[in-house]
mmCIF file with all atom_site columns, C-alpha atoms and ligand atoms in Angstrom:
data_model
loop_
_atom_site.group_PDB
_atom_site.id
_atom_site.type_symbol
_atom_site.label_atom_id
_atom_site.label_alt_id
_atom_site.label_comp_id
_atom_site.label_asym_id
_atom_site.label_entity_id
_atom_site.label_seq_id
_atom_site.pdbx_PDB_ins_code
_atom_site.Cartn_x
_atom_site.Cartn_y
_atom_site.Cartn_z
_atom_site.occupancy
_atom_site.B_iso_or_equiv
_atom_site.pdbx_formal_charge
_atom_site.auth_seq_id
_atom_site.auth_comp_id
_atom_site.auth_asym_id
_atom_site.auth_atom_id
_atom_site.pdbx_PDB_model_num
ATOM   1   C  CA  . MET V 1 1   ? -103.308 -53.252 14.605  1.00 66.00 ? 1   MET V CA  1
ATOM   2   C  CA  . LYS V 1 2   ? -104.793 -50.007 13.909  1.00 68.00 ? 2   LYS V CA  1
ATOM   3   C  CA  . ARG V 1 3   ? -101.671 -49.013 11.926  1.00 70.00 ? 3   ARG V CA  1
ATOM   4   C  CA  . LEU V 1 4   ? -102.101 -52.030 9.757   1.00 66.00 ? 4   LEU V CA  1
ATOM   5   C  CA  . LEU V 1 5   ? -105.680 -51.289 9.116   1.00 66.00 ? 5   LEU V CA  1
ATOM   6   C  CA  . VAL V 1 6   ? -104.837 -47.809 8.084   1.00 66.00 ? 6   VAL V CA  1
ATOM   7   C  CA  . THR V 1 7   ? -102.170 -49.256 5.732   1.00 64.00 ? 7   THR V CA  1
ATOM   8   C  CA  . VAL V 1 8   ? -104.585 -51.760 4.268   1.00 62.00 ? 8   VAL V CA  1
ATOM   9   C  CA  . LEU V 1 9   ? -107.289 -49.244 3.870   1.00 64.00 ? 9   LEU V CA  1
ATOM   10  C  CA  . THR V 1 10  ? -105.037 -46.722 2.058   1.00 64.00 ? 10  THR V CA  1
ATOM   11  C  CA  . LEU V 1 11  ? -103.715 -49.413 -0.066  1.00 56.00 ? 11  LEU V CA  1
ATOM   12  C  CA  . VAL V 1 12  ? -107.370 -50.449 -1.076  1.00 59.00 ? 12  VAL V CA  1
ATOM   13  C  CA  . LEU V 1 13  ? -108.302 -46.705 -1.688  1.00 61.00 ? 13  LEU V CA  1
ATOM   14  C  CA  . GLY V 1 14  ? -105.088 -46.386 -3.803  1.00 57.00 ? 14  GLY V CA  1
ATOM   15  C  CA  . VAL V 1 15  ? -105.878 -49.471 -5.890  1.00 53.00 ? 15  VAL V CA  1
ATOM   16  C  CA  . GLY V 1 16  ? -109.508 -48.279 -6.325  1.00 58.00 ? 16  GLY V CA  1
ATOM   17  C  CA  . LEU V 1 17  ? -108.412 -45.070 -7.458  1.00 51.00 ? 17  LEU V CA  1
ATOM   18  C  CA  . VAL V 1 18  ? -105.814 -46.414 -10.121 1.00 50.00 ? 18  VAL V CA  1
ATOM   19  C  CA  . ALA V 1 19  ? -108.571 -48.797 -11.497 1.00 55.00 ? 19  ALA V CA  1
ATOM   20  C  CA  . GLY V 1 20  ? -111.032 -45.820 -11.503 1.00 54.00 ? 20  GLY V CA  1
ATOM   21  C  CA  . VAL V 1 21  ? -108.736 -43.718 -13.466 1.00 47.00 ? 21  VAL V CA  1
ATOM   22  C  CA  . ALA V 1 22  ? -107.865 -46.577 -15.746 1.00 48.00 ? 22  ALA V CA  1
ATOM   23  C  CA  . ALA V 1 23  ? -111.758 -47.337 -16.413 1.00 51.00 ? 23  ALA V CA  1
ATOM   24  C  CA  . TRP V 1 24  ? -112.167 -43.643 -17.160 1.00 50.00 ? 24  TRP V CA  1
ATOM   25  C  CA  . GLN V 1 25  ? -109.388 -43.694 -19.597 1.00 47.00 ? 25  GLN V CA  1
ATOM   26  C  CA  . ILE V 1 26  ? -110.935 -46.710 -21.377 1.00 46.00 ? 26  ILE V CA  1
ATOM   27  C  CA  . VAL V 1 27  ? -114.240 -45.244 -21.473 1.00 51.00 ? 27  VAL V CA  1
ATOM   28  C  CA  . ARG V 1 28  ? -112.808 -41.831 -22.850 1.00 51.00 ? 28  ARG V CA  1
ATOM   29  C  CA  . GLY V 1 29  ? -110.484 -43.657 -25.264 1.00 49.00 ? 29  GLY V CA  1
ATOM   30  C  CA  . GLU V 1 30  ? -113.385 -45.238 -26.948 1.00 60.00 ? 30  GLU V CA  1
ATOM   31  C  CA  . GLU V 1 31  ? -115.224 -41.964 -27.598 1.00 67.00 ? 31  GLU V CA  1
ATOM   32  C  CA  . PRO V 1 32  ? -115.434 -41.767 -31.346 1.00 75.00 ? 32  PRO V CA  1
ATOM   33  C  CA  . PRO V 1 33  ? -113.479 -38.745 -32.739 1.00 86.00 ? 33  PRO V CA  1
ATOM   34  C  CA  . PRO V 1 34  ? -115.853 -35.643 -33.256 1.00 92.00 ? 34  PRO V CA  1
ATOM   35  C  CA  . LEU V 1 35  ? -117.911 -35.157 -36.440 1.00 92.00 ? 35  LEU V CA  1
ATOM   36  C  CA  . GLU V 1 36  ? -116.468 -32.615 -38.857 1.00 83.00 ? 36  GLU V CA  1
ATOM   37  C  CA  . VAL V 1 37  ? -118.810 -29.787 -39.786 1.00 95.00 ? 37  VAL V CA  1
ATOM   38  C  CA  . LYS V 1 38  ? -118.752 -28.429 -43.257 1.00 97.00 ? 38  LYS V CA  1
ATOM   39  C  CA  . ALA V 1 39  ? -118.652 -24.704 -43.810 1.00 98.00 ? 39  ALA V CA  1
ATOM   40  C  CA  . ALA V 1 40  ? -121.765 -23.602 -45.818 1.00 98.00 ? 40  ALA V CA  1
ATOM   41  C  CA  . GLY V 1 41  ? -121.314 -19.830 -46.290 1.00 98.00 ? 41  GLY V CA  1
ATOM   42  C  CA  . THR V 1 42  ? -123.774 -17.763 -44.205 1.00 98.00 ? 42  THR V CA  1
ATOM   43  C  CA  . LEU V 1 43  ? -127.416 -17.852 -43.317 1.00 98.00 ? 43  LEU V CA  1
ATOM   44  C  CA  . ASP V 1 44  ? -129.880 -15.058 -42.736 1.00 97.00 ? 44  ASP V CA  1
ATOM   45  C  CA  . THR V 1 45  ? -131.410 -15.763 -39.216 1.00 97.00 ? 45  THR V CA  1
ATOM   46  C  CA  . PRO V 1 46  ? -133.640 -14.023 -36.761 1.00 95.00 ? 46  PRO V CA  1
ATOM   47  C  CA  . GLN V 1 47  ? -130.299 -13.118 -35.107 1.00 95.00 ? 47  GLN V CA  1
ATOM   48  C  CA  . GLY V 1 48  ? -128.926 -11.552 -38.427 1.00 97.00 ? 48  GLY V CA  1
ATOM   49  C  CA  . GLU V 1 49  ? -126.598 -12.964 -40.823 1.00 98.00 ? 49  GLU V CA  1
ATOM   50  C  CA  . LEU V 1 50  ? -124.514 -15.930 -39.253 1.00 98.00 ? 50  LEU V CA  1
ATOM   51  C  CA  . PRO V 1 51  ? -121.766 -18.318 -40.328 1.00 98.00 ? 51  PRO V CA  1
ATOM   52  C  CA  . HIS V 1 52  ? -123.479 -21.422 -41.543 1.00 98.00 ? 52  HIS V CA  1
ATOM   53  C  CA  . TYR V 1 53  ? -122.211 -24.960 -41.037 1.00 98.00 ? 53  TYR V CA  1
ATOM   54  C  CA  . GLU V 1 54  ? -123.763 -28.338 -41.988 1.00 98.00 ? 54  GLU V CA  1
ATOM   55  C  CA  . LEU V 1 55  ? -123.174 -31.842 -40.686 1.00 97.00 ? 55  LEU V CA  1
ATOM   56  C  CA  . GLU V 1 56  ? -124.556 -35.327 -41.489 1.00 98.00 ? 56  GLU V CA  1
ATOM   57  C  CA  . MET V 1 57  ? -125.596 -38.233 -39.264 1.00 98.00 ? 57  MET V CA  1
ATOM   58  C  CA  . THR V 1 58  ? -127.205 -41.550 -40.119 1.00 98.00 ? 58  THR V CA  1
ATOM   59  C  CA  . VAL V 1 59  ? -129.181 -43.822 -37.814 1.00 98.00 ? 59  VAL V CA  1
ATOM   60  C  CA  . TYR V 1 60  ? -128.810 -47.494 -38.454 1.00 97.00 ? 60  TYR V CA  1
ATOM   61  C  CA  . PRO V 1 61  ? -131.111 -50.218 -36.987 1.00 96.00 ? 61  PRO V CA  1
ATOM   62  C  CA  . ASN V 1 62  ? -128.095 -52.517 -36.504 1.00 95.00 ? 62  ASN V CA  1
ATOM   63  C  CA  . SER V 1 63  ? -124.520 -53.016 -37.861 1.00 94.00 ? 63  SER V CA  1
ATOM   64  C  CA  . SER V 1 64  ? -124.094 -55.147 -41.116 1.00 95.00 ? 64  SER V CA  1
ATOM   65  C  CA  . PRO V 1 65  ? -121.374 -56.144 -43.468 1.00 94.00 ? 65  PRO V CA  1
ATOM   66  C  CA  . ALA V 1 66  ? -121.817 -52.611 -44.954 1.00 95.00 ? 66  ALA V CA  1
ATOM   67  C  CA  . VAL V 1 67  ? -121.616 -50.573 -41.758 1.00 95.00 ? 67  VAL V CA  1
ATOM   68  C  CA  . ALA V 1 68  ? -119.384 -51.722 -38.804 1.00 92.00 ? 68  ALA V CA  1
ATOM   69  C  CA  . PRO V 1 69  ? -120.891 -51.195 -35.368 1.00 90.00 ? 69  PRO V CA  1
ATOM   70  C  CA  . PRO V 1 70  ? -119.511 -48.447 -33.149 1.00 89.00 ? 70  PRO V CA  1
ATOM   71  C  CA  . LYS V 1 71  ? -116.808 -49.700 -30.592 1.00 82.00 ? 71  LYS V CA  1
ATOM   72  C  CA  . GLU V 1 72  ? -118.486 -51.350 -27.675 1.00 76.00 ? 72  GLU V CA  1
ATOM   73  C  CA  . PRO V 1 73  ? -117.221 -50.142 -24.318 1.00 73.00 ? 73  PRO V CA  1
ATOM   74  C  CA  . ARG V 1 74  ? -115.239 -52.958 -22.719 1.00 66.00 ? 74  ARG V CA  1
ATOM   75  C  CA  . LEU V 1 75  ? -116.646 -52.356 -19.383 1.00 62.00 ? 75  LEU V CA  1
ATOM   76  C  CA  . LEU V 1 76  ? -120.054 -52.988 -20.368 1.00 57.00 ? 76  LEU V CA  1
ATOM   77  C  CA  . ALA V 1 77  ? -121.260 -56.405 -19.804 1.00 54.00 ? 77  ALA V CA  1
ATOM   78  C  CA  . ALA V 1 78  ? -124.267 -56.544 -22.034 1.00 60.00 ? 78  ALA V CA  1
ATOM   79  C  CA  . SER V 1 79  ? -123.768 -57.040 -25.802 1.00 78.00 ? 79  SER V CA  1
ATOM   80  C  CA  . LEU V 1 80  ? -124.902 -54.164 -27.982 1.00 85.00 ? 80  LEU V CA  1
ATOM   81  C  CA  . SER V 1 81  ? -124.964 -56.169 -31.092 1.00 83.00 ? 81  SER V CA  1
ATOM   82  C  CA  . GLY V 1 82  ? -128.147 -55.787 -33.021 1.00 87.00 ? 82  GLY V CA  1
ATOM   83  C  CA  . GLN V 1 83  ? -128.936 -52.488 -31.350 1.00 91.00 ? 83  GLN V CA  1
ATOM   84  C  CA  . PRO V 1 84  ? -129.316 -49.258 -33.270 1.00 95.00 ? 84  PRO V CA  1
ATOM   85  C  CA  . PHE V 1 85  ? -126.729 -46.457 -33.385 1.00 95.00 ? 85  PHE V CA  1
ATOM   86  C  CA  . TYR V 1 86  ? -125.901 -42.989 -34.720 1.00 96.00 ? 86  TYR V CA  1
ATOM   87  C  CA  . HIS V 1 87  ? -123.228 -43.135 -37.440 1.00 96.00 ? 87  HIS V CA  1
ATOM   88  C  CA  . PRO V 1 88  ? -120.299 -42.271 -37.976 1.00 95.00 ? 88  PRO V CA  1
ATOM   89  C  CA  . SER V 1 89  ? -119.757 -40.571 -34.654 1.00 94.00 ? 89  SER V CA  1
ATOM   90  C  CA  . THR V 1 90  ? -121.678 -39.445 -31.611 1.00 95.00 ? 90  THR V CA  1
ATOM   91  C  CA  . SER V 1 91  ? -119.163 -36.852 -30.682 1.00 95.00 ? 91  SER V CA  1
ATOM   92  C  CA  . ILE V 1 92  ? -120.255 -33.458 -32.136 1.00 96.00 ? 92  ILE V CA  1
ATOM   93  C  CA  . ARG V 1 93  ? -118.279 -30.290 -32.105 1.00 96.00 ? 93  ARG V CA  1
ATOM   94  C  CA  . VAL V 1 94  ? -120.054 -27.211 -33.651 1.00 97.00 ? 94  VAL V CA  1
ATOM   95  C  CA  . PRO V 1 95  ? -118.775 -23.449 -33.858 1.00 97.00 ? 95  PRO V CA  1
ATOM   96  C  CA  . ALA V 1 96  ? -120.150 -20.988 -31.490 1.00 97.00 ? 96  ALA V CA  1
ATOM   97  C  CA  . ASN V 1 97  ? -122.531 -18.115 -32.583 1.00 97.00 ? 97  ASN V CA  1
ATOM   98  C  CA  . SER V 1 98  ? -123.381 -19.921 -35.836 1.00 98.00 ? 98  SER V CA  1
ATOM   99  C  CA  . ALA V 1 99  ? -126.325 -21.427 -37.654 1.00 98.00 ? 99  ALA V CA  1
ATOM   100 C  CA  . VAL V 1 100 ? -125.779 -25.214 -37.935 1.00 98.00 ? 100 VAL V CA  1
ATOM   101 C  CA  . THR V 1 101 ? -127.836 -27.597 -40.167 1.00 98.00 ? 101 THR V CA  1
ATOM   102 C  CA  . ILE V 1 102 ? -127.943 -31.331 -39.273 1.00 98.00 ? 102 ILE V CA  1
ATOM   103 C  CA  . HIS V 1 103 ? -129.015 -33.718 -41.941 1.00 98.00 ? 103 HIS V CA  1
ATOM   104 C  CA  . PHE V 1 104 ? -130.282 -37.042 -40.669 1.00 98.00 ? 104 PHE V CA  1
ATOM   105 C  CA  . ARG V 1 105 ? -130.775 -40.178 -42.580 1.00 98.00 ? 105 ARG V CA  1
ATOM   106 C  CA  . GLN V 1 106 ? -132.948 -42.602 -40.474 1.00 98.00 ? 106 GLN V CA  1
ATOM   107 C  CA  . TYR V 1 107 ? -133.218 -46.103 -41.537 1.00 98.00 ? 107 TYR V CA  1
ATOM   108 C  CA  . ASP V 1 108 ? -134.674 -47.678 -38.438 1.00 97.00 ? 108 ASP V CA  1
ATOM   109 C  CA  . GLY V 1 109 ? -138.222 -48.624 -37.697 1.00 96.00 ? 109 GLY V CA  1
ATOM   110 C  CA  . GLY V 1 110 ? -139.873 -47.517 -34.291 1.00 96.00 ? 110 GLY V CA  1
ATOM   111 C  CA  . GLY V 1 111 ? -143.175 -46.892 -32.738 1.00 96.00 ? 111 GLY V CA  1
ATOM   112 C  CA  . GLN V 1 112 ? -145.038 -45.016 -30.032 1.00 96.00 ? 112 GLN V CA  1
ATOM   113 C  CA  . ILE V 1 113 ? -143.096 -42.660 -27.895 1.00 95.00 ? 113 ILE V CA  1
ATOM   114 C  CA  . TYR V 1 114 ? -144.276 -42.495 -24.233 1.00 90.00 ? 114 TYR V CA  1
ATOM   115 C  CA  . ASN V 1 115 ? -143.947 -38.573 -23.954 1.00 95.00 ? 115 ASN V CA  1
ATOM   116 C  CA  . PRO V 1 116 ? -145.646 -36.725 -26.780 1.00 96.00 ? 116 PRO V CA  1
ATOM   117 C  CA  . PHE V 1 117 ? -143.134 -33.644 -25.844 1.00 98.00 ? 117 PHE V CA  1
ATOM   118 C  CA  . PHE V 1 118 ? -140.356 -35.754 -27.745 1.00 98.00 ? 118 PHE V CA  1
ATOM   119 C  CA  . ALA V 1 119 ? -142.602 -35.963 -30.901 1.00 98.00 ? 119 ALA V CA  1
ATOM   120 C  CA  . LYS V 1 120 ? -142.213 -32.133 -31.309 1.00 98.00 ? 120 LYS V CA  1
ATOM   121 C  CA  . VAL V 1 121 ? -139.449 -30.246 -32.529 1.00 98.00 ? 121 VAL V CA  1
ATOM   122 C  CA  . HIS V 1 122 ? -137.807 -27.953 -29.919 1.00 98.00 ? 122 HIS V CA  1
ATOM   123 C  CA  . GLY V 1 123 ? -135.071 -25.338 -30.229 1.00 98.00 ? 123 GLY V CA  1
ATOM   124 C  CA  . SER V 1 124 ? -134.691 -25.098 -33.849 1.00 98.00 ? 124 SER V CA  1
ATOM   125 C  CA  . ILE V 1 125 ? -134.356 -21.782 -35.735 1.00 96.00 ? 125 ILE V CA  1
ATOM   126 C  CA  . ASP V 1 126 ? -138.114 -21.267 -36.224 1.00 95.00 ? 126 ASP V CA  1
ATOM   127 C  CA  . GLY V 1 127 ? -139.587 -24.397 -34.526 1.00 97.00 ? 127 GLY V CA  1
ATOM   128 C  CA  . THR V 1 128 ? -139.578 -26.517 -37.608 1.00 98.00 ? 128 THR V CA  1
ATOM   129 C  CA  . MET V 1 129 ? -137.615 -29.128 -39.298 1.00 98.00 ? 129 MET V CA  1
ATOM   130 C  CA  . THR V 1 130 ? -138.046 -30.640 -42.689 1.00 98.00 ? 130 THR V CA  1
ATOM   131 C  CA  . VAL V 1 131 ? -138.892 -34.479 -43.171 1.00 98.00 ? 131 VAL V CA  1
ATOM   132 C  CA  . ASN V 1 132 ? -138.583 -35.694 -46.725 1.00 98.00 ? 132 ASN V CA  1
ATOM   133 C  CA  . GLY V 1 133 ? -138.624 -32.050 -48.022 1.00 98.00 ? 133 GLY V CA  1
ATOM   134 C  CA  . LYS V 1 134 ? -141.712 -31.116 -46.039 1.00 98.00 ? 134 LYS V CA  1
ATOM   135 C  CA  . LYS V 1 135 ? -141.651 -28.382 -43.188 1.00 98.00 ? 135 LYS V CA  1
ATOM   136 C  CA  . VAL V 1 136 ? -143.050 -29.603 -39.894 1.00 98.00 ? 136 VAL V CA  1
ATOM   137 C  CA  . THR V 1 137 ? -143.143 -28.770 -36.327 1.00 98.00 ? 137 THR V CA  1
ATOM   138 C  CA  . GLU V 1 138 ? -143.883 -32.411 -35.004 1.00 98.00 ? 138 GLU V CA  1
ATOM   139 C  CA  . ILE V 1 139 ? -144.319 -35.769 -36.146 1.00 98.00 ? 139 ILE V CA  1
ATOM   140 C  CA  . ASP V 1 140 ? -146.886 -38.622 -35.457 1.00 98.00 ? 140 ASP V CA  1
ATOM   141 C  CA  . GLN V 1 141 ? -146.390 -39.758 -31.736 1.00 97.00 ? 141 GLN V CA  1
ATOM   142 C  CA  . ALA V 1 142 ? -146.978 -43.293 -32.913 1.00 97.00 ? 142 ALA V CA  1
ATOM   143 C  CA  . SER V 1 143 ? -144.380 -43.314 -35.612 1.00 98.00 ? 143 SER V CA  1
ATOM   144 C  CA  . VAL V 1 144 ? -141.110 -42.257 -33.866 1.00 98.00 ? 144 VAL V CA  1
ATOM   145 C  CA  . GLY V 1 145 ? -137.822 -43.853 -34.998 1.00 97.00 ? 145 GLY V CA  1
ATOM   146 C  CA  . HIS V 1 146 ? -135.343 -41.962 -32.611 1.00 97.00 ? 146 HIS V CA  1
ATOM   147 C  CA  . THR V 1 147 ? -134.835 -38.607 -31.196 1.00 98.00 ? 147 THR V CA  1
ATOM   148 C  CA  . PHE V 1 148 ? -131.680 -36.244 -31.211 1.00 98.00 ? 148 PHE V CA  1
ATOM   149 C  CA  . THR V 1 149 ? -132.093 -34.385 -27.935 1.00 98.00 ? 149 THR V CA  1
ATOM   150 C  CA  . VAL V 1 150 ? -129.362 -32.050 -26.752 1.00 97.00 ? 150 VAL V CA  1
ATOM   151 C  CA  . HIS V 1 151 ? -129.303 -30.851 -23.083 1.00 93.00 ? 151 HIS V CA  1
ATOM   152 C  CA  . GLN V 1 152 ? -126.867 -29.737 -20.444 1.00 83.00 ? 152 GLN V CA  1
ATOM   153 C  CA  . TYR V 1 153 ? -125.361 -30.946 -17.255 1.00 72.00 ? 153 TYR V CA  1
ATOM   154 C  CA  . PRO V 1 154 ? -127.933 -29.869 -14.530 1.00 63.00 ? 154 PRO V CA  1
ATOM   155 C  CA  . GLU V 1 155 ? -125.314 -28.101 -12.528 1.00 65.00 ? 155 GLU V CA  1
ATOM   156 C  CA  . SER V 1 156 ? -123.814 -26.084 -15.302 1.00 68.00 ? 156 SER V CA  1
ATOM   157 C  CA  . GLY V 1 157 ? -123.541 -22.346 -15.430 1.00 80.00 ? 157 GLY V CA  1
ATOM   158 C  CA  . GLN V 1 158 ? -123.052 -22.212 -19.130 1.00 85.00 ? 158 GLN V CA  1
ATOM   159 C  CA  . PRO V 1 159 ? -125.575 -20.857 -21.726 1.00 88.00 ? 159 PRO V CA  1
ATOM   160 C  CA  . ASN V 1 160 ? -128.818 -22.809 -21.998 1.00 89.00 ? 160 ASN V CA  1
ATOM   161 C  CA  . LEU V 1 161 ? -128.849 -24.987 -25.063 1.00 92.00 ? 161 LEU V CA  1
ATOM   162 C  CA  . PHE V 1 162 ? -131.866 -27.320 -25.674 1.00 95.00 ? 162 PHE V CA  1
ATOM   163 C  CA  . LEU V 1 163 ? -132.505 -28.979 -28.923 1.00 97.00 ? 163 LEU V CA  1
ATOM   164 C  CA  . SER V 1 164 ? -134.965 -31.950 -29.637 1.00 98.00 ? 164 SER V CA  1
ATOM   165 C  CA  . VAL V 1 165 ? -135.498 -33.389 -32.906 1.00 98.00 ? 165 VAL V CA  1
ATOM   166 C  CA  . PRO V 1 166 ? -137.907 -36.350 -33.547 1.00 98.00 ? 166 PRO V CA  1
ATOM   167 C  CA  . LEU V 1 167 ? -136.834 -38.651 -36.304 1.00 98.00 ? 167 LEU V CA  1
ATOM   168 C  CA  . PRO V 1 168 ? -139.714 -40.468 -37.895 1.00 98.00 ? 168 PRO V CA  1
ATOM   169 C  CA  . MET V 1 169 ? -139.552 -44.314 -38.045 1.00 98.00 ? 169 MET V CA  1
ATOM   170 C  CA  . VAL V 1 170 ? -139.277 -46.156 -41.499 1.00 98.00 ? 170 VAL V CA  1
ATOM   171 C  CA  . PRO V 1 171 ? -142.656 -47.891 -42.033 1.00 96.00 ? 171 PRO V CA  1
ATOM   172 C  CA  . SER V 1 172 ? -142.210 -51.723 -41.788 1.00 92.00 ? 172 SER V CA  1
ATOM   173 C  CA  . ASN V 1 173 ? -143.448 -52.247 -45.433 1.00 94.00 ? 173 ASN V CA  1
ATOM   174 C  CA  . VAL V 1 174 ? -140.724 -50.395 -47.006 1.00 94.00 ? 174 VAL V CA  1
ATOM   175 C  CA  . LYS V 1 175 ? -138.351 -52.577 -49.184 1.00 96.00 ? 175 LYS V CA  1
ATOM   176 C  CA  . THR V 1 176 ? -134.973 -53.439 -47.845 1.00 96.00 ? 176 THR V CA  1
ATOM   177 C  CA  . ASP V 1 177 ? -131.618 -53.848 -49.431 1.00 96.00 ? 177 ASP V CA  1
ATOM   178 C  CA  . SER V 1 178 ? -129.180 -56.794 -49.166 1.00 95.00 ? 178 SER V CA  1
ATOM   179 C  CA  . ASN V 1 179 ? -127.864 -55.501 -45.799 1.00 94.00 ? 179 ASN V CA  1
ATOM   180 C  CA  . GLY V 1 180 ? -131.397 -55.277 -44.460 1.00 94.00 ? 180 GLY V CA  1
ATOM   181 C  CA  . TYR V 1 181 ? -131.652 -51.543 -44.515 1.00 97.00 ? 181 TYR V CA  1
ATOM   182 C  CA  . PRO V 1 182 ? -134.611 -49.813 -46.044 1.00 97.00 ? 182 PRO V CA  1
ATOM   183 C  CA  . VAL V 1 183 ? -134.036 -48.582 -49.482 1.00 97.00 ? 183 VAL V CA  1
ATOM   184 C  CA  . THR V 1 184 ? -135.780 -45.230 -48.615 1.00 96.00 ? 184 THR V CA  1
ATOM   185 C  CA  . PRO V 1 185 ? -134.708 -43.754 -45.363 1.00 98.00 ? 185 PRO V CA  1
ATOM   186 C  CA  . GLN V 1 186 ? -136.451 -40.830 -43.686 1.00 98.00 ? 186 GLN V CA  1
ATOM   187 C  CA  . GLU V 1 187 ? -134.517 -37.733 -44.472 1.00 98.00 ? 187 GLU V CA  1
ATOM   188 C  CA  . ILE V 1 188 ? -134.624 -34.894 -41.849 1.00 98.00 ? 188 ILE V CA  1
ATOM   189 C  CA  . SER V 1 189 ? -133.108 -31.618 -41.724 1.00 98.00 ? 189 SER V CA  1
ATOM   190 C  CA  . VAL V 1 190 ? -132.945 -29.163 -38.810 1.00 98.00 ? 190 VAL V CA  1
ATOM   191 C  CA  . THR V 1 191 ? -131.245 -25.881 -38.308 1.00 98.00 ? 191 THR V CA  1
ATOM   192 C  CA  . PHE V 1 192 ? -130.433 -24.155 -35.164 1.00 98.00 ? 192 PHE V CA  1
ATOM   193 C  CA  . ILE V 1 193 ? -128.288 -21.361 -33.678 1.00 97.00 ? 193 ILE V CA  1
ATOM   194 C  CA  . THR V 1 194 ? -125.449 -21.984 -31.228 1.00 96.00 ? 194 THR V CA  1
ATOM   195 C  CA  . GLY V 1 195 ? -124.612 -19.430 -28.621 1.00 93.00 ? 195 GLY V CA  1
ATOM   196 C  CA  . GLU V 1 196 ? -121.492 -18.992 -26.641 1.00 92.00 ? 196 GLU V CA  1
ATOM   197 C  CA  . ALA V 1 197 ? -119.294 -21.923 -26.117 1.00 92.00 ? 197 ALA V CA  1
ATOM   198 C  CA  . GLY V 1 198 ? -120.413 -24.816 -23.874 1.00 92.00 ? 198 GLY V CA  1
ATOM   199 C  CA  . THR V 1 199 ? -120.181 -28.516 -23.319 1.00 92.00 ? 199 THR V CA  1
ATOM   200 C  CA  . TYR V 1 200 ? -123.533 -30.488 -23.509 1.00 93.00 ? 200 TYR V CA  1
ATOM   201 C  CA  . VAL V 1 201 ? -124.692 -34.137 -23.779 1.00 93.00 ? 201 VAL V CA  1
ATOM   202 C  CA  . TRP V 1 202 ? -127.349 -35.466 -26.081 1.00 95.00 ? 202 TRP V CA  1
ATOM   203 C  CA  . ASN V 1 203 ? -129.164 -38.723 -26.266 1.00 95.00 ? 203 ASN V CA  1
ATOM   204 C  CA  . CYS V 1 204 ? -132.181 -40.415 -27.862 1.00 96.00 ? 204 CYS V CA  1
ATOM   205 C  CA  . GLU V 1 205 ? -135.427 -40.396 -25.828 1.00 95.00 ? 205 GLU V CA  1
ATOM   206 C  CA  . PHE V 1 206 ? -137.219 -43.030 -27.856 1.00 94.00 ? 206 PHE V CA  1
ATOM   207 C  CA  . PRO V 1 207 ? -136.934 -46.405 -25.840 1.00 89.00 ? 207 PRO V CA  1
ATOM   208 C  CA  . CYS V 1 208 ? -134.904 -48.206 -28.716 1.00 87.00 ? 208 CYS V CA  1
ATOM   209 C  CA  . GLY V 1 209 ? -132.428 -50.088 -26.447 1.00 81.00 ? 209 GLY V CA  1
ATOM   210 C  CA  . ASP V 1 210 ? -132.784 -53.029 -24.140 1.00 73.00 ? 210 ASP V CA  1
ATOM   211 C  CA  . LEU V 1 211 ? -132.700 -53.936 -20.385 1.00 70.00 ? 211 LEU V CA  1
ATOM   212 C  CA  . TYR V 1 212 ? -134.816 -51.632 -18.176 1.00 68.00 ? 212 TYR V CA  1
ATOM   213 C  CA  . GLN V 1 213 ? -137.881 -50.220 -20.292 1.00 70.00 ? 213 GLN V CA  1
ATOM   214 C  CA  . GLU V 1 214 ? -135.795 -50.570 -23.382 1.00 75.00 ? 214 GLU V CA  1
ATOM   215 C  CA  . PHE V 1 215 ? -133.771 -47.549 -21.915 1.00 75.00 ? 215 PHE V CA  1
ATOM   216 C  CA  . GLY V 1 216 ? -130.743 -49.496 -21.382 1.00 79.00 ? 216 GLY V CA  1
ATOM   217 C  CA  . GLY V 1 217 ? -128.136 -50.915 -23.693 1.00 82.00 ? 217 GLY V CA  1
ATOM   218 C  CA  . ALA V 1 218 ? -127.551 -48.565 -26.738 1.00 84.00 ? 218 ALA V CA  1
ATOM   219 C  CA  . MET V 1 219 ? -129.755 -45.969 -25.122 1.00 83.00 ? 219 MET V CA  1
ATOM   220 C  CA  . GLN V 1 220 ? -127.213 -45.411 -22.384 1.00 80.00 ? 220 GLN V CA  1
ATOM   221 C  CA  . THR V 1 221 ? -123.960 -45.889 -24.279 1.00 86.00 ? 221 THR V CA  1
ATOM   222 C  CA  . ARG V 1 222 ? -121.996 -43.132 -25.729 1.00 85.00 ? 222 ARG V CA  1
ATOM   223 C  CA  . GLY V 1 223 ? -121.046 -43.900 -29.413 1.00 87.00 ? 223 GLY V CA  1
ATOM   224 C  CA  . TRP V 1 224 ? -124.513 -45.603 -29.879 1.00 89.00 ? 224 TRP V CA  1
ATOM   225 C  CA  . MET V 1 225 ? -127.673 -43.485 -28.724 1.00 93.00 ? 225 MET V CA  1
ATOM   226 C  CA  . ALA V 1 226 ? -125.847 -40.906 -26.658 1.00 93.00 ? 226 ALA V CA  1
ATOM   227 C  CA  . GLY V 1 227 ? -122.884 -38.631 -27.036 1.00 93.00 ? 227 GLY V CA  1
ATOM   228 C  CA  . THR V 1 228 ? -121.284 -35.356 -26.324 1.00 93.00 ? 228 THR V CA  1
ATOM   229 C  CA  . PHE V 1 229 ? -122.289 -31.926 -28.000 1.00 95.00 ? 229 PHE V CA  1
ATOM   230 C  CA  . GLU V 1 230 ? -119.662 -29.280 -27.678 1.00 94.00 ? 230 GLU V CA  1
ATOM   231 C  CA  . VAL V 1 231 ? -119.951 -25.760 -28.852 1.00 94.00 ? 231 VAL V CA  1
ATOM   232 C  CA  . VAL V 1 232 ? -116.512 -24.319 -29.432 1.00 95.00 ? 232 VAL V CA  1
HETATM 233 CU CU1 . CU  C 2 .   ? -132.837 -44.287 -30.303 1.00 84.81 ? 1   CU  C CU1 1
#
C-alpha cells in the first residue's frame, strides 16, 4: 500500500514538474525579442564621456488595424484585448557603462496616480526628462498616462538600478485619427547611465489594467505593461 502511494506520489510530482517546465517554456517563448538600441556617438555626462545609445518605445491605448496587439500569454484566462501596451517590445537590452536615451511616444489617456512618487522622474542623468521639448522633473499627479519603472529583483546582489519615468496622459479633447489614436501623442525623452551588467524588470505603476484595483490584466503581463530590462 505504502509502495503504491509512493509510486503515485512520484508520478504526480513528475507530471507536475513536466507541466511546470512546459508552462514556463510557453511563457518564455512568448517574450517578445529585445528592442534594438541605436548607437548615437558619445555623450558628456557627470561620469565623463560615455558611449551613447538610443531606443524608442510607443505606448498605445489599445490595438487597432494599424497596430497589432502583443502576443497574449496562452496561460492567462483573462483577455487583454482593449488594454494598453508598450510597443514594439517590452524586452529591453542596453549596453553597460553607457548613456542611454529612451524616446517615448505616449498615445493613451490617464488620470490620477495614487502615489505622487511616481509622478516624479527618478534615476535619470540629471533628474530631468523632456516632455514635448520642455525639461521637467515631474508631471501633474492628476494627468499620468503610464510610468516606465525599472527596478531589480529584491534578493539580487547586482548593482542597484532604479529608473522611473512618468509619461503624461493625452488630454481627452485631442483629435484622434481613423484608428482612434490621438494625432498628437505626448513625446517624452529621458537619458540615464547604465552601470555594470545586471538583469532587472520594469513595469508601469499607473493602474491602467483591470481586475484588482486596475493592477491586473495588462499591468501584470510581460509584453504589455511589464517586461525585462537587461544591462549587458
Ligand atoms: Cu500602464
